[in-house]
Every structure is written in C-alpha cells, then in structure tokens.
N, CA, C and O of each residue as an XYZ file, in Angstrom:
824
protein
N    -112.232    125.750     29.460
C    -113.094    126.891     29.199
C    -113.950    127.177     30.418
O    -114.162    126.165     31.086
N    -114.438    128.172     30.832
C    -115.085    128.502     31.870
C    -115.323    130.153     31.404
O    -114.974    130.699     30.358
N    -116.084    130.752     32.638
C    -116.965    132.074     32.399
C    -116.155    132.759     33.460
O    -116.071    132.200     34.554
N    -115.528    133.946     33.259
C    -115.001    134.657     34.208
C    -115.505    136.103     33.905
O    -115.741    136.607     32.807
N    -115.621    136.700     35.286
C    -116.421    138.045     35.487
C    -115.489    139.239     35.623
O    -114.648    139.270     36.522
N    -115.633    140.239     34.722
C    -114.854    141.654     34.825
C    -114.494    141.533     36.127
O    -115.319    141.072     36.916
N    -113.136    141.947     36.596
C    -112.677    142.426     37.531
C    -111.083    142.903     37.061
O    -110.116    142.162     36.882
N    -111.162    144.516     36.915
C    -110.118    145.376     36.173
C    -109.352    145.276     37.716
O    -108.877    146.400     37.880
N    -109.103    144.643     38.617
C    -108.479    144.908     39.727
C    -107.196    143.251     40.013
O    -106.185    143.064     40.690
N    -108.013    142.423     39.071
C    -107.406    141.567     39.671
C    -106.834    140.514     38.273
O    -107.611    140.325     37.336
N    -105.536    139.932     38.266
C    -104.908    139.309     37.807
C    -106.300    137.815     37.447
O    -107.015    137.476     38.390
N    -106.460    137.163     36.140
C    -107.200    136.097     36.050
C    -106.400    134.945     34.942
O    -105.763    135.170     33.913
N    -106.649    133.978     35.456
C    -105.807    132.860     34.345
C    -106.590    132.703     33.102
O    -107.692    132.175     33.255
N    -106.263    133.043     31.930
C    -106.899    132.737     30.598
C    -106.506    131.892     29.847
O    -107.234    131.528     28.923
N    -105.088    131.278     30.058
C    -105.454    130.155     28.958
C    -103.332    129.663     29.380
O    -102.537    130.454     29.887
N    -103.072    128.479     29.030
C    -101.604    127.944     29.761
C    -100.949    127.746     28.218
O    -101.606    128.320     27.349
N    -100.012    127.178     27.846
C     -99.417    126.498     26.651
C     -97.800    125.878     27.440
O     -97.151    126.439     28.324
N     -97.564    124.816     26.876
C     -96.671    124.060     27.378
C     -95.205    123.965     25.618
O     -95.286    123.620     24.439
N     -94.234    124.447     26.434
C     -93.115    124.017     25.430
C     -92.462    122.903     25.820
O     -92.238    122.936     27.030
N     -91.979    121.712     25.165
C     -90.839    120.526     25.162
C     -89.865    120.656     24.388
O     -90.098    120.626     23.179
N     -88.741    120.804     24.776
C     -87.165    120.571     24.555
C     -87.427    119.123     24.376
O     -87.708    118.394     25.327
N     -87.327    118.684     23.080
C     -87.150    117.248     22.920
C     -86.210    116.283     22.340
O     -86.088    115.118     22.718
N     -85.584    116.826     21.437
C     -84.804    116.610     20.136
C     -83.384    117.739     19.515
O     -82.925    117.745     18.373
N     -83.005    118.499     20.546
C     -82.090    119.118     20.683
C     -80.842    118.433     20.871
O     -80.691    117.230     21.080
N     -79.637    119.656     20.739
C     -77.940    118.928     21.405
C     -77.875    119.982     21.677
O     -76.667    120.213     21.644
N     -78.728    121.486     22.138
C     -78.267    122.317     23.178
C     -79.809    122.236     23.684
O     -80.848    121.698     23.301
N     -79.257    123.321     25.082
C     -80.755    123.923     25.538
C     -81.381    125.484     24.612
O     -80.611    126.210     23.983
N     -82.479    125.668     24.694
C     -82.574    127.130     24.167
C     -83.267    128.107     25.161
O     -83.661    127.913     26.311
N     -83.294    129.175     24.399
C     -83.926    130.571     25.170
C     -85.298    131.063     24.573
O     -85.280    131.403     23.390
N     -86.349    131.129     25.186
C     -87.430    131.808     24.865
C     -87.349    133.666     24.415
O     -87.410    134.417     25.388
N     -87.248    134.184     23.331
C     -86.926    135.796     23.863
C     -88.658    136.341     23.649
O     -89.290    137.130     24.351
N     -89.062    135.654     22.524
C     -90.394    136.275     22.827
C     -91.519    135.399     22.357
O     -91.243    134.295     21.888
N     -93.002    135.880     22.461
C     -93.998    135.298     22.362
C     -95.360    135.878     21.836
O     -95.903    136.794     22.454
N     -95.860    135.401     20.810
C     -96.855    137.037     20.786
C     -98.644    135.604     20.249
O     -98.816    134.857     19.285
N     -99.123    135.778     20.937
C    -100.775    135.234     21.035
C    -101.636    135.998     20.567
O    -101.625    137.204     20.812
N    -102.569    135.393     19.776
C    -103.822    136.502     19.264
C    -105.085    135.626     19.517
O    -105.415    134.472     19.243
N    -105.570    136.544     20.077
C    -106.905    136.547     20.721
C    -108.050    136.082     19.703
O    -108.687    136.949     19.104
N    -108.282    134.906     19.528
C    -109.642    133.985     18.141
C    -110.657    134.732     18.595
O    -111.176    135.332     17.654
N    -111.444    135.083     20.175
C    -112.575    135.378     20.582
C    -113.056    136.632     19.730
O    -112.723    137.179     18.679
N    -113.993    136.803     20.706
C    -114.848    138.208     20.278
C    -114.433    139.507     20.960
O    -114.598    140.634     20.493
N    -113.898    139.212     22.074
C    -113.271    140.104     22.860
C    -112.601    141.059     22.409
O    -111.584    140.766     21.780
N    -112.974    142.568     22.595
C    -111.989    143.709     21.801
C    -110.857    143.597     23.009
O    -110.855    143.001     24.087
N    -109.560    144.742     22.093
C    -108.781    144.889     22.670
C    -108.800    146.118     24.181
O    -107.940    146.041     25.058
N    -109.266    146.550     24.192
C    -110.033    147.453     25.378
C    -110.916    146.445     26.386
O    -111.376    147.033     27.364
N    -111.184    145.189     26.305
C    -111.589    143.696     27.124
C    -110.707    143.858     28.639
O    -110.934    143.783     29.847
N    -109.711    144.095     27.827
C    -108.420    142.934     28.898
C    -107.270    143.933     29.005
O    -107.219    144.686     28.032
N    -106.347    144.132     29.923
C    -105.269    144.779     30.097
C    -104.237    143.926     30.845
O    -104.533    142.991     31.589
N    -103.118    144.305     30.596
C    -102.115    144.145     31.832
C    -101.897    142.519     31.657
O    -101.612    141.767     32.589
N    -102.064    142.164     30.440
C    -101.599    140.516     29.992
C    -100.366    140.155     30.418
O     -99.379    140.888     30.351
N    -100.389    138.605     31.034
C     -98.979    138.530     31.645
C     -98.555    136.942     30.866
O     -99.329    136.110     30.394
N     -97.219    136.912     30.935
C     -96.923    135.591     30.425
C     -95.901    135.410     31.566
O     -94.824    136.003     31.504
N     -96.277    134.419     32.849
C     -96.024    133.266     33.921
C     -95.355    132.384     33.717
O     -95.685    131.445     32.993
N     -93.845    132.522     34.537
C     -93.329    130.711     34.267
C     -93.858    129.897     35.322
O     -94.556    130.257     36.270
N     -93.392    128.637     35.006
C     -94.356    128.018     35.970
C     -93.757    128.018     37.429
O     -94.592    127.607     38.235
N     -92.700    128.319     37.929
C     -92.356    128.806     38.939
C     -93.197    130.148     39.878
O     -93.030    130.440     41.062
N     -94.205    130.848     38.770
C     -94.401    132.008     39.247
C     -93.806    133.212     38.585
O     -94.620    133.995     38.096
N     -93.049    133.385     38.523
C     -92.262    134.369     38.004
C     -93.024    134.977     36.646
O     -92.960    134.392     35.565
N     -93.726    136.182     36.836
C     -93.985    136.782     35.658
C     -93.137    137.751     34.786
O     -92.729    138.881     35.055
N     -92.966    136.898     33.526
C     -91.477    137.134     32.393
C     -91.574    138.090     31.563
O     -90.588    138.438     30.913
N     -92.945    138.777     31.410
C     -93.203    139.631     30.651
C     -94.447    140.189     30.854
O     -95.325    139.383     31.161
N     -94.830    141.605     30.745
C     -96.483    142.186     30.801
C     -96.613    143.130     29.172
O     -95.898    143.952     28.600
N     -97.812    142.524     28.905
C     -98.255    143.320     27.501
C     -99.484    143.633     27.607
O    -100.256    143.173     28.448
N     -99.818    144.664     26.517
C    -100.837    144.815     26.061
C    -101.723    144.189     24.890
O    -101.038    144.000     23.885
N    -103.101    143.805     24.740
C    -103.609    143.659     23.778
C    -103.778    144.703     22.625
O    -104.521    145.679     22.722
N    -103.049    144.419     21.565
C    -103.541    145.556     20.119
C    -103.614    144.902     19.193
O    -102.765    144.047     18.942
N    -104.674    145.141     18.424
C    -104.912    144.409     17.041
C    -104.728    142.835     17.245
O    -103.951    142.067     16.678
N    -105.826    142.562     18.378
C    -106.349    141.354     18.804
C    -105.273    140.319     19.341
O    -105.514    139.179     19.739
N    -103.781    141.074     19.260
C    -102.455    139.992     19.104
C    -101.621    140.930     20.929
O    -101.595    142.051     21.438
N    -101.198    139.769     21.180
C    -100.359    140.155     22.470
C     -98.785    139.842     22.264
O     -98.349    138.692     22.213
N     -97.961    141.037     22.150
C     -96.658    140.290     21.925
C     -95.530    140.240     23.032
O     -94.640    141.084     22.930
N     -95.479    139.414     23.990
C     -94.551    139.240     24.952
C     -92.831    139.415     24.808
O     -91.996    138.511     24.820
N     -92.666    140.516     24.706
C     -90.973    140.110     24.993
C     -90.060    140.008     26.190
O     -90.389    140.659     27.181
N     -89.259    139.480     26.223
C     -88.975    139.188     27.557
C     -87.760    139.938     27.484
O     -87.064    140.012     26.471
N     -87.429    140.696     28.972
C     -85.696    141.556     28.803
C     -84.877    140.288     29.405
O     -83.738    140.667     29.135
N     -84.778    139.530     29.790
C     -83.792    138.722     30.165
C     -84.719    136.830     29.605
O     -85.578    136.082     30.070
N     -83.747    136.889     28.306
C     -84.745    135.117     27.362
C     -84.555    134.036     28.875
O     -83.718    133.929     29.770
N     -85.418    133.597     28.635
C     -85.927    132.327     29.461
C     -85.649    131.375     28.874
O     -86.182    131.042     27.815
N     -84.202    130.374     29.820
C     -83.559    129.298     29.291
C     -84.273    127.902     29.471
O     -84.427    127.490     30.620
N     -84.669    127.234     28.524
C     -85.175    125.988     28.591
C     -83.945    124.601     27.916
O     -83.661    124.155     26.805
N     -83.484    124.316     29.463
C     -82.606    123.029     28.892
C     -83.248    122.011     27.879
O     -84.465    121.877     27.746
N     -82.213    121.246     27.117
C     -82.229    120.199     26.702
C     -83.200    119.312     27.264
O     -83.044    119.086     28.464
N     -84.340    118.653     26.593
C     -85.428    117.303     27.477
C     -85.838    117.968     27.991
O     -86.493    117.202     28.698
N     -86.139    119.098     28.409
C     -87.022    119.786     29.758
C     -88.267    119.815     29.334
O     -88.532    119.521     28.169
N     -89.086    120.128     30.105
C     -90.794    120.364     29.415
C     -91.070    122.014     30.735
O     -90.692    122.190     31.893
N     -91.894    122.898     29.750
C     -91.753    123.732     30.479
C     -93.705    124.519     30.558
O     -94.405    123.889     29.765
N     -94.256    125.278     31.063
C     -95.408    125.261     31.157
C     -95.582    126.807     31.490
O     -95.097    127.467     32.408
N     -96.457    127.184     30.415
C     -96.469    128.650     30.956
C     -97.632    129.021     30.903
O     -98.360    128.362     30.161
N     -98.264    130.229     31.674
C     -99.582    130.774     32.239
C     -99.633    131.964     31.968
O     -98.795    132.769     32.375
N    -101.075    132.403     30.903
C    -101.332    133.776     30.570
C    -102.466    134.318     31.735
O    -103.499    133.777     32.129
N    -101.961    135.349     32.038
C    -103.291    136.011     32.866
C    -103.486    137.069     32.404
O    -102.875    137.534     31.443
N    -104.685    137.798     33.245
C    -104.983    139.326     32.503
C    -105.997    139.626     33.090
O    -106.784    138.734     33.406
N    -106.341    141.393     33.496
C    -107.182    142.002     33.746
C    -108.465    142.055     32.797
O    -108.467    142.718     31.759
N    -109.558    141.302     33.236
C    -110.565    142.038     32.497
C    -111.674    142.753     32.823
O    -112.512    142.468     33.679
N    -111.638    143.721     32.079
C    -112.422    145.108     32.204
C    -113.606    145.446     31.768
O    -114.363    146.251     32.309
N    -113.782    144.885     30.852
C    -114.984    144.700     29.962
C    -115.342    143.712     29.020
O    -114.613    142.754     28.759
N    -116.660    143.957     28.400
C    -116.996    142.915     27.639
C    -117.852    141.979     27.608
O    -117.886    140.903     27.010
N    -119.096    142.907     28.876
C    -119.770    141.102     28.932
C    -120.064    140.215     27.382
O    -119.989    140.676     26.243
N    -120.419    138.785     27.816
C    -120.919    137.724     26.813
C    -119.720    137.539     25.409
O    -119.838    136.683     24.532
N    -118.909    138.282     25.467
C    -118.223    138.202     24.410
C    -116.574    137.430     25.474
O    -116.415    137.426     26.695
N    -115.643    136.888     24.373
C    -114.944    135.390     24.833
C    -113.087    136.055     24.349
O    -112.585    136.820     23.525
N    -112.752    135.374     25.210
C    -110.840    135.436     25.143
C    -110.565    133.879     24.686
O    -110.782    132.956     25.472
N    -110.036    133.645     23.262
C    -109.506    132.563     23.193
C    -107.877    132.881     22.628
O    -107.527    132.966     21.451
N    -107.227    132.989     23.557
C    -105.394    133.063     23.014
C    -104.893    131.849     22.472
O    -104.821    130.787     23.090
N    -104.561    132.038     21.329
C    -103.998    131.111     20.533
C    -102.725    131.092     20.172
O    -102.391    132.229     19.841
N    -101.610    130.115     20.055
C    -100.076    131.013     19.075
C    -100.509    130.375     17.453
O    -100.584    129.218     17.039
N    -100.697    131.442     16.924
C    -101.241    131.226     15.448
C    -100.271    130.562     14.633
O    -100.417    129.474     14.075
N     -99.204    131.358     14.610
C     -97.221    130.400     13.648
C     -96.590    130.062     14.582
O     -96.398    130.295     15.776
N     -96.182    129.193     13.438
C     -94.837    128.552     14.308
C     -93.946    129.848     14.736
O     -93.338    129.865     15.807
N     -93.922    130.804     13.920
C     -92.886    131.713     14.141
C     -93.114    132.485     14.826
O     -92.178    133.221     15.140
N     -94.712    132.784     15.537
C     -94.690    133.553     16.639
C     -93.767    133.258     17.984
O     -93.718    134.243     18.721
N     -93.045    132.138     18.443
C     -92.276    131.473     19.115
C     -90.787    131.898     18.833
O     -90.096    131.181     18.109
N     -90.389    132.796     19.266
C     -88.655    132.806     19.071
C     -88.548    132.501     19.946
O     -88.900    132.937     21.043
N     -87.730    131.200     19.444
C     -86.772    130.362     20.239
C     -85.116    130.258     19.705
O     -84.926    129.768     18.592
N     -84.298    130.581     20.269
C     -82.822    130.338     19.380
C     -82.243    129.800     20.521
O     -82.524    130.153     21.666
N     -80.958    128.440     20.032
C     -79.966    127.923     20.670
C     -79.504    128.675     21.831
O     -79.448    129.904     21.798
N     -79.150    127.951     22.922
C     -78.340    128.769     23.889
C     -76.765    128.845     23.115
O     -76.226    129.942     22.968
N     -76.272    127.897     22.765
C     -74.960    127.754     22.329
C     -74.701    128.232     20.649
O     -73.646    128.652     20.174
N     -75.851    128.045     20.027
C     -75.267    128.646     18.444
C     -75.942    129.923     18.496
O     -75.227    130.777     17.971
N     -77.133    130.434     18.957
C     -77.899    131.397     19.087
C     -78.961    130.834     17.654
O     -80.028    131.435     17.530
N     -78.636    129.718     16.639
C     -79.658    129.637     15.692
C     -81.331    129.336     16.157
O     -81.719    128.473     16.944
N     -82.143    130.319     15.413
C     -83.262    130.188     15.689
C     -83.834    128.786     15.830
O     -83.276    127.871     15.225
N     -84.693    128.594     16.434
C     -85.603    127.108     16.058
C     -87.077    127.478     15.747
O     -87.642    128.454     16.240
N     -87.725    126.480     14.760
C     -89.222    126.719     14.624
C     -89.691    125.420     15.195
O     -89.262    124.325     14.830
N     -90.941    125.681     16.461
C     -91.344    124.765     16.708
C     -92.243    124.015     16.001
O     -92.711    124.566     15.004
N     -92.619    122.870     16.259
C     -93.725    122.457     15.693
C     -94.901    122.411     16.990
O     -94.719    122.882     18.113
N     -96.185    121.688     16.484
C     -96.930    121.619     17.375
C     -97.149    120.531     18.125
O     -96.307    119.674     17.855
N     -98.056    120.120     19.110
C     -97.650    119.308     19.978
C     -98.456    117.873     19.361
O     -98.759    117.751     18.174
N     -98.724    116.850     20.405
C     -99.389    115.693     19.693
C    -101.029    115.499     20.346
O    -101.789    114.553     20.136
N    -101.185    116.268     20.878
C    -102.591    116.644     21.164
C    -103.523    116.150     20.075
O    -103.137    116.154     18.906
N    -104.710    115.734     20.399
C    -105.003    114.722     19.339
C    -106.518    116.404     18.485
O    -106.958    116.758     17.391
N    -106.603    116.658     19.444
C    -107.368    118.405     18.681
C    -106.303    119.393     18.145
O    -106.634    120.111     17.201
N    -105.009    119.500     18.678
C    -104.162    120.241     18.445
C    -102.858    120.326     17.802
O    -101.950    121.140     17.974
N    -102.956    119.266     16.985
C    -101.418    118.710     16.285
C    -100.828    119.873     14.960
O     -99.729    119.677     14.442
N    -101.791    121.152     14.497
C    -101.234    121.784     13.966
C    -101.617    123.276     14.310
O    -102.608    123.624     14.951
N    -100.764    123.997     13.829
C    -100.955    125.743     14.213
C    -102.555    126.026     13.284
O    -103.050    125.517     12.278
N    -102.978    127.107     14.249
C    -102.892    127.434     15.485
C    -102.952    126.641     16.591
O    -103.573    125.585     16.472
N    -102.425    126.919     17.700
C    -102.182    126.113     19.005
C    -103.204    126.779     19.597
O    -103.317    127.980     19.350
N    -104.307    126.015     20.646
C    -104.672    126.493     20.997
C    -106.594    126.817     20.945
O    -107.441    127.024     21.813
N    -106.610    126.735     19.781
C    -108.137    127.384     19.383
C    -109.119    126.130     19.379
O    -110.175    126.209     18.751
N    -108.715    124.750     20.210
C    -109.959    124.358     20.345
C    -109.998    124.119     22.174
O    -110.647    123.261     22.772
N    -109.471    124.728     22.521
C    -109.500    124.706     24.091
C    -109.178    126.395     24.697
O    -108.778    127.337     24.013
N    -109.409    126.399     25.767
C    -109.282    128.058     27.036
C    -110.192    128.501     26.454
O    -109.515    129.486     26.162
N    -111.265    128.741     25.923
C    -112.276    129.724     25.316
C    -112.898    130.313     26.719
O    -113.098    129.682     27.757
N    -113.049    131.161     26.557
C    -113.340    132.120     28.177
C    -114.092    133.327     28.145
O    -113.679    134.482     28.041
N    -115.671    132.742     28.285
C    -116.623    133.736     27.868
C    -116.381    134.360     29.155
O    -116.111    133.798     30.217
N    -116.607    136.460     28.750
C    -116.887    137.411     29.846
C    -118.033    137.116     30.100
O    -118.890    136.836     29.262
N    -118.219    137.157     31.681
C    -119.708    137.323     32.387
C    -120.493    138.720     32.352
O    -119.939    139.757     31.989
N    -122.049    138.649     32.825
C    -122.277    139.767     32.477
C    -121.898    140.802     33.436
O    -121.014    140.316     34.141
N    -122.172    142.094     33.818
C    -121.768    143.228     34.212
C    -122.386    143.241     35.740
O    -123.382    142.562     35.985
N    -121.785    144.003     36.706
C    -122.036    144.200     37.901
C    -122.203    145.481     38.370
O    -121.745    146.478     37.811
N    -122.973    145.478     39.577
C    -123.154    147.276     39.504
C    -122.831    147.512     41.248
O    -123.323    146.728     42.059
N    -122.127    148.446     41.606
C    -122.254    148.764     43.096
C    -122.820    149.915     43.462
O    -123.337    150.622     42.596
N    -122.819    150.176     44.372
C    -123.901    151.292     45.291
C    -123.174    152.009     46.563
O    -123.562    151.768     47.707
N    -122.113    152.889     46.302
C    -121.427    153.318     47.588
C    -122.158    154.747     47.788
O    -122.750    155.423     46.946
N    -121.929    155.008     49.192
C    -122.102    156.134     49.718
C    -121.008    156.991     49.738
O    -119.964    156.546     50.216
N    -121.036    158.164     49.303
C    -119.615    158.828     48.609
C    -119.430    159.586     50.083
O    -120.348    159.720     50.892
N    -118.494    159.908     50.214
C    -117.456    160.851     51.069
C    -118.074    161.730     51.611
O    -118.347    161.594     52.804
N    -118.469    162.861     50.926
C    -119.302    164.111     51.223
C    -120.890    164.038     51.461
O    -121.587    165.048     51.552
N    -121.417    162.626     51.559
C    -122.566    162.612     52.079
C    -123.217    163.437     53.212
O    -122.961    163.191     54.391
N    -123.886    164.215     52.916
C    -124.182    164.831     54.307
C    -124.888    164.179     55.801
O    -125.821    163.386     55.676
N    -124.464    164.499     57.006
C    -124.888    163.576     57.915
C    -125.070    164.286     59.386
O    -125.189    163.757     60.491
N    -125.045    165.942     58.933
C    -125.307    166.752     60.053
C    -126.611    166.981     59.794
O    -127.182    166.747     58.729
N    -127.263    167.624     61.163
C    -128.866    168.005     61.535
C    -129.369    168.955     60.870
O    -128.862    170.074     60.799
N    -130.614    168.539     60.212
C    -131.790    169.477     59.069
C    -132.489    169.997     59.616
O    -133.266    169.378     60.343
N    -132.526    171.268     59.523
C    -134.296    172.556     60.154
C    -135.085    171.974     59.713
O    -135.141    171.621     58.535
N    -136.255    171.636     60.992
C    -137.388    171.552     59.845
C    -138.056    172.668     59.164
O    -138.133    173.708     59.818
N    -138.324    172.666     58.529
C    -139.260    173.381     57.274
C    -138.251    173.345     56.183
O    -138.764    173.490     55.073
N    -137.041    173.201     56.184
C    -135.663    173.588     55.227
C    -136.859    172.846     53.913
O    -137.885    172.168     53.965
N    -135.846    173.560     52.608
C    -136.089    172.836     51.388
C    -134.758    172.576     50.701
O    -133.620    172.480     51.160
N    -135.240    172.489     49.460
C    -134.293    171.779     48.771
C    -132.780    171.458     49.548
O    -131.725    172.083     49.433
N    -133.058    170.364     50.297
C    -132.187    169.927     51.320
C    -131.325    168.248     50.584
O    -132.018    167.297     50.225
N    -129.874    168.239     50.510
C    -129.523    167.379     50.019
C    -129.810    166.138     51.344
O    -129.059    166.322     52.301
N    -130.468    165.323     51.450
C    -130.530    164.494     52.312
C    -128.734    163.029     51.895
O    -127.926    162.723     52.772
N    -128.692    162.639     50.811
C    -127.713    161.705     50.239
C    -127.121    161.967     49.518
O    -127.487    163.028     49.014
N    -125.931    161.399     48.918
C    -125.215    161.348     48.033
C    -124.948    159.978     47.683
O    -125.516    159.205     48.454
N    -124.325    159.456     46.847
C    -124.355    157.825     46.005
C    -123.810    157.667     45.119
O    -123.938    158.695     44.455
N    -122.946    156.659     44.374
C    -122.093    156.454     43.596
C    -122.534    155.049     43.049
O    -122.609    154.027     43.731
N    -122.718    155.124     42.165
C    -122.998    153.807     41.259
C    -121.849    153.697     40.462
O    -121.027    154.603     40.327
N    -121.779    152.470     39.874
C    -120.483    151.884     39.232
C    -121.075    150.976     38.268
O    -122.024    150.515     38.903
N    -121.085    150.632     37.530
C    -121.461    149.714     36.414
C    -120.048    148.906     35.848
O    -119.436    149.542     34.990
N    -119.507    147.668     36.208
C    -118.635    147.376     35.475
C    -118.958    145.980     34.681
O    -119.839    145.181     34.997
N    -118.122    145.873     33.666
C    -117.848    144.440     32.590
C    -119.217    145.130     31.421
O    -119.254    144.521     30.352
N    -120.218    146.234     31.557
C    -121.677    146.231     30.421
C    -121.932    147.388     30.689
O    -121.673    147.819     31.813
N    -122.505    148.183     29.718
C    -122.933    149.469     30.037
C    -124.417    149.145     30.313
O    -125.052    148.445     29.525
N    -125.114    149.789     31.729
C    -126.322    149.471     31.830
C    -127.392    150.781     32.296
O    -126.957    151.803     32.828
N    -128.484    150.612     32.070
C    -129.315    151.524     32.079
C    -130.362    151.786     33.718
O    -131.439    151.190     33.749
N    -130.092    152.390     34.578
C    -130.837    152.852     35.575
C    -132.106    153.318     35.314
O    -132.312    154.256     34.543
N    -133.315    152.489     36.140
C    -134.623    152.741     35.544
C    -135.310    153.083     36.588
O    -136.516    153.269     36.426
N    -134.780    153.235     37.793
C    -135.526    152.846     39.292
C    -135.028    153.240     40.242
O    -133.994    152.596     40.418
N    -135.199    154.104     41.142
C    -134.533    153.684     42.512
C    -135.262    153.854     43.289
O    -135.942    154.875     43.187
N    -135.470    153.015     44.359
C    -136.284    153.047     46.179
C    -135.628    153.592     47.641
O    -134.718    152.969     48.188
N    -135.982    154.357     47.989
C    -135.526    154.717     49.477
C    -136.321    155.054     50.528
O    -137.404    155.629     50.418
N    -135.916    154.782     51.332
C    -136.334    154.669     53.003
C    -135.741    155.953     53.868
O    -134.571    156.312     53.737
N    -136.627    156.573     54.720
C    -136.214    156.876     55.378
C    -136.410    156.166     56.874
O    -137.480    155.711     57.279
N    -135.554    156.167     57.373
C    -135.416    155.409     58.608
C    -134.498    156.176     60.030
O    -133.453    156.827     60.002
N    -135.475    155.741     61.343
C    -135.077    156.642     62.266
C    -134.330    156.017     63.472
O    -134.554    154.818     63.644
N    -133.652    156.502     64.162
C    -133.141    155.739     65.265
C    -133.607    155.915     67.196
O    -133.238    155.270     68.178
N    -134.358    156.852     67.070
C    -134.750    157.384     68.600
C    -136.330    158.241     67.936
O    -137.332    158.172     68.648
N    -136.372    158.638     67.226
C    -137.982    159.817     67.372
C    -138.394    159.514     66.233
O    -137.707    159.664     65.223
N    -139.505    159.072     66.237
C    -140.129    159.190     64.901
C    -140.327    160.349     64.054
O    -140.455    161.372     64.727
N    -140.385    160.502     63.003
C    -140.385    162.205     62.091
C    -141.875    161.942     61.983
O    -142.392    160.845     61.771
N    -142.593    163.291     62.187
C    -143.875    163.784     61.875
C    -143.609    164.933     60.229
O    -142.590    165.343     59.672
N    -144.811    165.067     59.995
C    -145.066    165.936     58.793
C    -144.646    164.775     57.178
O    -144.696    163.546     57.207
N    -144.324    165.488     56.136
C    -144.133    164.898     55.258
C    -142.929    165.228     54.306
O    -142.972    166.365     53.836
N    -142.028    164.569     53.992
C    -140.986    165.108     53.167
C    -141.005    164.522     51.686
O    -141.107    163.315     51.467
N    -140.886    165.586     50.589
C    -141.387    165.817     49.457
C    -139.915    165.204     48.979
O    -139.643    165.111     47.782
C-alpha cells in the first residue's frame, strides 16, 4: 500500500496478482480477467487500466465501469504446466484526492482460464497466503490512497510582451493558466510584481 499522486499522463502500478499452474496434465490460457475496485475511488479516478505480463508486455487495456475492470485479451496468454506467472495492473490516475484503489479478483470465476489441449474451463482457487486463502483475492493488501491535488501556473501563449504607452489604460499587462489537478480547489489570492530590467518605472499603475 502506498499514496500515489494524480498524474492523468502517466502509467502507475496499483496492485500485482500472481497465477500457479500447479496440479495440471496440460498447460492453460488466460482469455480474460475482470478486478473490482473495494476502494472509494469512482470510476472517473483512473483510466487507461492495464493488465502487464511480467515480461512487460501489456495484454490488455480497460476501462473502469461499475467499480469492475474487465480485461480481455485478443490473443489468451499461455501458462505452461508448473509455471508460476505474475502479473501487474497499472493505470492513469486523474482524480480523486484522499479517496483509495484497492483491485481485488472477487470469484473464482472472474479468472477464465481453459486447457490449452481440451479447451475445458478451470476454476481457480486461491492462493496460501496466510491473509488471503479465500476470494476475494486481494482486499487485504495494494490499498492505494490518491494524494491530494496539485495546481500549476503557466504563462499562456498569447501573453503579451510588446511595449505599453504610457498613460494607456485598461492595458492587458499578463495572461496565466492555472490547472488544478487530482481536487477541485478554490483560488482566494493572488500576488504580483512588477519587475524591471534596465529603467526603473516612475508614476503609478492601477
């Protein structure tokens, strides 16, 4: 568990789950996967959910709806016989401060898994984790509170930056772009300077 901060720009790890091929006489295929979110986190939180093999290879991208993410994959992901295999959810998040992402696989049957060789389904069970030995998988570990919100301050494009008459009025001196992301927040204040590089300014500007 740890605290991670809105950033709708960038890929973040939220939470891993590990499958074992243990007790088979074939290998099988993963075709899909679908996790629901225990936290507080709405579905408008997080975008662009990915399910990672552990090679890297990202096998599928979903969306969060109705708190549940359902991964399908276009080409199933073969897990031999005895293998142990390890996979990594990531995801954009966008919003949400103070409120939490905990992905869980709630059923056994959220897991389609079927034979490579008979194609018959399998239901897994859960692992031997001494917090985690029955479904849901998951919900006493990755809990991943959003941080709170950040704000930036750019100078936009069309700022003006050519020479003012004096006496002029209603003269746009700046332009500015604020951004508020992960909290909606309230502007109560702002301070500015004027500052010169060769002549000092006489008189007074209103």
């Amino acid at each position: 568990s740890s605290t991670l901060n809105v950033d709708a720009a960038s890929q973040q790890e939220l939470t891993k789950f590990r499958i074992i091929e243990s007790s088979s006489n074939e290998g099988m295929y993963l075709h899909s996967l679908t996790i629901y979110n225990q936290g507080s986190g709405a579905d408008a939180d997080v975008k662009d959910v990915q399910l990672i093999a552990q090679d890297g290879t990202v096998l599928a991208t979903a969306q969060q709806s109705g708190k549940s993410v359902v991964f399908t994959l276009s080409s199933p992901y073969f897990i031999d016989k005895g293998q142990t295999k390890d996979f990594t959810i990531k995801g954009k998040i966008v919003d949400g401060a103070a409120r939490t992402i905990n992905y869980v696989v709630y059923n056994d049957y959220d897991i389609d898994l079927r034979g490579s060789a008979t194609g018959v389904s399998i239901l897994p069970t859960a692992g031997s984790n001494s917090n985690d030995t029955t479904f849901p998988v998951g919900n006493n570990y990755n809990i991943q509170t959003i941080g709170s919100g950040t704000l930036t301050l750019n100078r936009t494009s069309d700022s003006p930056s050519s020479a003012i008459t004096p006496g002029s009025s209603a003269v746009v001196l700046a332009k500015f772009n604020v951004k508020p992301t992960g909290e909606n927040m309230e502007l109560r204040q702002i301070k500015f300077a004027l500052t010169t590089t060769t002549t000092d300014l006489t008189g007074t500007v209103y």
